[in-house]
Amino acid sequence: MIKMHKIEVNKPELKLENTELLITNFKENHCTFHIYGKVSCGINSIPQNASFTFYLHDQAHLLVEFLVELNNTTNTIQIYNDHASHLDLHYACKFSGDNELTINNSMDHNEANTKILIRAVEQNGTMSIKAEGVIAENTENNTYLEDIKAITKENNHISIKPNLFVKTNSVIANHNATISPVNKEELFYLNSKGIKKDRAIKMIHSGFLKSILKINELKIGGEE
Amino acid sequence: MLEIKDVTVKVQEKTILEHFNMKIATGEIHALMGPNGAGKSTISKVLMRDESYKVVSGTITYNKEDLLAMDTTEVAKKGLFMVSQNPMEVAGITNAEMIRTALNDQGKNTLNILELNRKMVAICEELQLPANFVHREINYNMSGGEKKKNELLHLWMLEPNFIILDEIDSGLDVDALKIVADSIQKYYQKFHPSILIITHQKRLLELLKPDYVHILKNKQIEKTGNYELAENIFKSGFSGAHVMSESDQDA
């Protein structure tokens, strides 16, 4: 687990170089991050209309993790990968109200790596997730992975559109998306240890979100 | 005392058990054996009140209370505990979180977090598991042997009084089986729970020496005997064992 210092972001552009930080709040709706070297960044809260751009410069390595509660929130994330850059984007959210998450990733350099994991848990509402990867012509040796999973009360409460536009032959790319209710076998297992149904469901939700996270300081609302 | 009387069980309209009877007194060790697909694991799921297994007739009582009127959580609170042949992996929830929550929900948590952690570490040592298993995600990315030991960590922490071991020995190497069996034996000596062992293998029964052995065939208990019946099964198979056992008893 990674340990990091906490900051509030109060300007629209940030240069991050070889650092580890936890963003607890944004004063602006938009922020552009320029990433150099190795950066780990946890984000625990976002504005209701949030837009982020990540420029991963030459050979940059970014781990960015979101653990957020969305309530009538629109969040757009734009990613640009320079040569041999490496991105791990882990986005874990609980949602209520009507929400939209859009992630666009343009890979127009070579030997870059993108791994996007999204986990969403419905509290009471809807969510639309659009994840779009574009691997440009004449690029080589890029890797793009997108894995989106959601736990919902009803399947029609979420819509996932994982689009992948591959314009080159030299790439490893795959994407998948799953929508399901709470896993009944997990629920039975926790109940069989004596954990009450409501609490077991909360634990499964929380475990589902945390399972993609490496940054220990990220907390779900209400956690100690 | 667990008493299963004339129970018929269906899963998706298919009858798995029919007129099934069994009694297990406090402190007794019973082994349930039978061919593959006979429905041995079904009985463990029925006892733990898995909703997919419908009891269409008969009664099950535990210490004179109606088990069929309880849900899974209530059954666990009464002290029933199951180790399944392939323990569930639950990503994102640690052993410590799960055990602490289970003890709180069962009203049995008398220790603070530090004391609980210390107790778990001591049990890990006994089970020859690294101390960091306390904070590992439940059975996640563990080997088959580690999962079974991890379930025993839960057993020692939750202190149940009726244990169902559903093929706990499957997939264990000789050394791991010895550690698992020794741990169950120690638990038995300390707490004298009832134990129902479901197994195909000799070694676990040799180590735990059940008081009664049952053969489940054709959807019901077809034969009950003492440990000698198990020995006969290993010599002659399920059919041969019917003839050879002379010391049958009604459980």
PDB file of C-alpha atoms in Angstrom, chain A residues 39-130:
ATOM      1  CA  VAL A  39       3.325   9.803 -10.021  1.00  0.00           C
ATOM      2  CA  SER A  40       0.680   8.275  -7.771  1.00  0.00           C
ATOM      3  CA  CYS A  41      -2.447  10.309  -7.252  1.00  0.00           C
ATOM      4  CA  GLY A  42      -5.553   9.472  -5.210  1.00  0.00           C
ATOM      5  CA  ILE A  43      -8.749  11.472  -5.667  1.00  0.00           C
ATOM      6  CA  ASN A  44     -11.417  11.247  -2.988  1.00  0.00           C
ATOM      7  CA  SER A  45     -13.832  13.983  -4.029  1.00  0.00           C
ATOM      8  CA  ILE A  46     -14.728  15.709  -7.308  1.00  0.00           C
ATOM      9  CA  PRO A  47     -16.977  18.665  -8.246  1.00  0.00           C
ATOM     10  CA  GLN A  48     -20.423  17.946  -9.679  1.00  0.00           C
ATOM     11  CA  ASN A  49     -19.349  18.980 -13.147  1.00  0.00           C
ATOM     12  CA  ALA A  50     -15.760  17.785 -13.244  1.00  0.00           C
ATOM     13  CA  SER A  51     -13.436  17.644 -16.173  1.00  0.00           C
ATOM     14  CA  PHE A  52      -9.857  16.400 -15.974  1.00  0.00           C
ATOM     15  CA  THR A  53      -7.120  16.122 -18.566  1.00  0.00           C
ATOM     16  CA  PHE A  54      -4.045  14.000 -17.997  1.00  0.00           C
ATOM     17  CA  TYR A  55      -0.997  14.546 -20.193  1.00  0.00           C
ATOM     18  CA  LEU A  56       1.419  11.712 -19.653  1.00  0.00           C
ATOM     19  CA  HIS A  57       4.707  13.039 -20.969  1.00  0.00           C
ATOM     20  CA  ASP A  58       7.573  10.973 -22.346  1.00  0.00           C
ATOM     21  CA  GLN A  59       8.052   7.818 -20.219  1.00  0.00           C
ATOM     22  CA  ALA A  60       5.776   9.116 -17.452  1.00  0.00           C
ATOM     23  CA  HIS A  61       4.178   6.556 -15.194  1.00  0.00           C
ATOM     24  CA  LEU A  62       0.869   7.529 -13.583  1.00  0.00           C
ATOM     25  CA  LEU A  63      -1.258   5.650 -11.109  1.00  0.00           C
ATOM     26  CA  VAL A  64      -4.432   7.641 -10.605  1.00  0.00           C
ATOM     27  CA  GLU A  65      -7.178   6.284  -8.397  1.00  0.00           C
ATOM     28  CA  PHE A  66     -10.641   7.709  -7.818  1.00  0.00           C
ATOM     29  CA  LEU A  67     -12.823   6.649  -4.916  1.00  0.00           C
ATOM     30  CA  VAL A  68     -15.784   8.990  -5.147  1.00  0.00           C
ATOM     31  CA  GLU A  69     -19.478   9.271  -4.424  1.00  0.00           C
ATOM     32  CA  LEU A  70     -21.351  10.631  -7.430  1.00  0.00           C
ATOM     33  CA  ASN A  71     -24.677  12.391  -7.051  1.00  0.00           C
ATOM     34  CA  ASN A  72     -26.018  14.035 -10.226  1.00  0.00           C
ATOM     35  CA  THR A  73     -22.415  14.318 -11.371  1.00  0.00           C
ATOM     36  CA  THR A  74     -20.856  14.624 -14.800  1.00  0.00           C
ATOM     37  CA  ASN A  75     -17.218  13.669 -15.003  1.00  0.00           C
ATOM     38  CA  THR A  76     -15.116  13.795 -18.159  1.00  0.00           C
ATOM     39  CA  ILE A  77     -11.570  12.504 -18.274  1.00  0.00           C
ATOM     40  CA  GLN A  78      -9.285  13.059 -21.256  1.00  0.00           C
ATOM     41  CA  ILE A  79      -5.994  11.203 -21.482  1.00  0.00           C
ATOM     42  CA  TYR A  80      -3.026  11.794 -23.788  1.00  0.00           C
ATOM     43  CA  ASN A  81      -0.154   9.333 -23.728  1.00  0.00           C
ATOM     44  CA  ASP A  82       3.296  10.319 -24.890  1.00  0.00           C
ATOM     45  CA  HIS A  83       6.009   7.857 -25.927  1.00  0.00           C
ATOM     46  CA  ALA A  84       6.484   4.890 -23.552  1.00  0.00           C
ATOM     47  CA  SER A  85       4.193   6.346 -20.934  1.00  0.00           C
ATOM     48  CA  HIS A  86       2.252   4.110 -18.582  1.00  0.00           C
ATOM     49  CA  LEU A  87      -1.187   4.792 -17.131  1.00  0.00           C
ATOM     50  CA  ASP A  88      -3.131   2.881 -14.492  1.00  0.00           C
ATOM     51  CA  LEU A  89      -6.491   4.575 -14.031  1.00  0.00           C
ATOM     52  CA  HIS A  90      -8.661   2.998 -11.342  1.00  0.00           C
ATOM     53  CA  TYR A  91     -12.082   4.584 -10.968  1.00  0.00           C
ATOM     54  CA  ALA A  92     -14.301   3.339  -8.122  1.00  0.00           C
ATOM     55  CA  CYS A  93     -17.586   5.065  -7.440  1.00  0.00           C
ATOM     56  CA  LYS A  94     -20.912   4.804  -5.677  1.00  0.00           C
ATOM     57  CA  PHE A  95     -23.670   6.625  -7.466  1.00  0.00           C
ATOM     58  CA  SER A  96     -27.079   8.092  -6.779  1.00  0.00           C
ATOM     59  CA  GLY A  97     -29.094  10.544  -8.894  1.00  0.00           C
ATOM     60  CA  ASP A  98     -28.252  10.732 -12.615  1.00  0.00           C
ATOM     61  CA  ASN A  99     -24.585  10.571 -13.528  1.00  0.00           C
ATOM     62  CA  GLU A 100     -22.282  10.479 -16.520  1.00  0.00           C
ATOM     63  CA  LEU A 101     -18.679   9.376 -16.720  1.00  0.00           C
ATOM     64  CA  THR A 102     -16.795   9.779 -19.992  1.00  0.00           C
ATOM     65  CA  ILE A 103     -13.207   8.680 -20.460  1.00  0.00           C
ATOM     66  CA  ASN A 104     -11.375   9.386 -23.704  1.00  0.00           C
ATOM     67  CA  ASN A 105      -7.908   8.069 -24.323  1.00  0.00           C
ATOM     68  CA  SER A 106      -5.946   9.000 -27.448  1.00  0.00           C
ATOM     69  CA  MET A 107      -2.887   6.896 -28.047  1.00  0.00           C
ATOM     70  CA  ASP A 108      -0.940   8.485 -30.864  1.00  0.00           C
ATOM     71  CA  HIS A 109       2.606   7.663 -29.796  1.00  0.00           C
ATOM     72  CA  ASN A 110       4.396   4.334 -29.455  1.00  0.00           C
ATOM     73  CA  GLU A 111       5.063   1.833 -26.673  1.00  0.00           C
ATOM     74  CA  ALA A 112       2.504   3.326 -24.301  1.00  0.00           C
ATOM     75  CA  ASN A 113       0.425   1.363 -21.845  1.00  0.00           C
ATOM     76  CA  THR A 114      -3.060   2.180 -20.619  1.00  0.00           C
ATOM     77  CA  LYS A 115      -5.029   0.165 -18.116  1.00  0.00           C
ATOM     78  CA  ILE A 116      -8.440   1.508 -17.114  1.00  0.00           C
ATOM     79  CA  LEU A 117     -10.430  -0.267 -14.412  1.00  0.00           C
ATOM     80  CA  ILE A 118     -13.852   1.071 -13.466  1.00  0.00           C
ATOM     81  CA  ARG A 119     -16.057  -0.230 -10.658  1.00  0.00           C
ATOM     82  CA  ALA A 120     -19.448   1.351 -10.022  1.00  0.00           C
ATOM     83  CA  VAL A 121     -22.020   0.556  -7.338  1.00  0.00           C
ATOM     84  CA  GLU A 122     -25.562   1.844  -7.509  1.00  0.00           C
ATOM     85  CA  GLN A 123     -27.003   3.366  -4.360  1.00  0.00           C
ATOM     86  CA  ASN A 124     -30.177   4.631  -5.975  1.00  0.00           C
ATOM     87  CA  GLY A 125     -29.928   6.200  -9.397  1.00  0.00           C
ATOM     88  CA  THR A 126     -28.595   5.858 -12.916  1.00  0.00           C
ATOM     89  CA  MET A 127     -25.217   6.084 -14.558  1.00  0.00           C
ATOM     90  CA  SER A 128     -23.929   6.261 -18.072  1.00  0.00           C
ATOM     91  CA  ILE A 129     -20.320   5.247 -18.652  1.00  0.00           C
ATOM     92  CA  LYS A 130     -18.609   5.942 -21.969  1.00  0.00           C
TER      93      LYS A 130
END
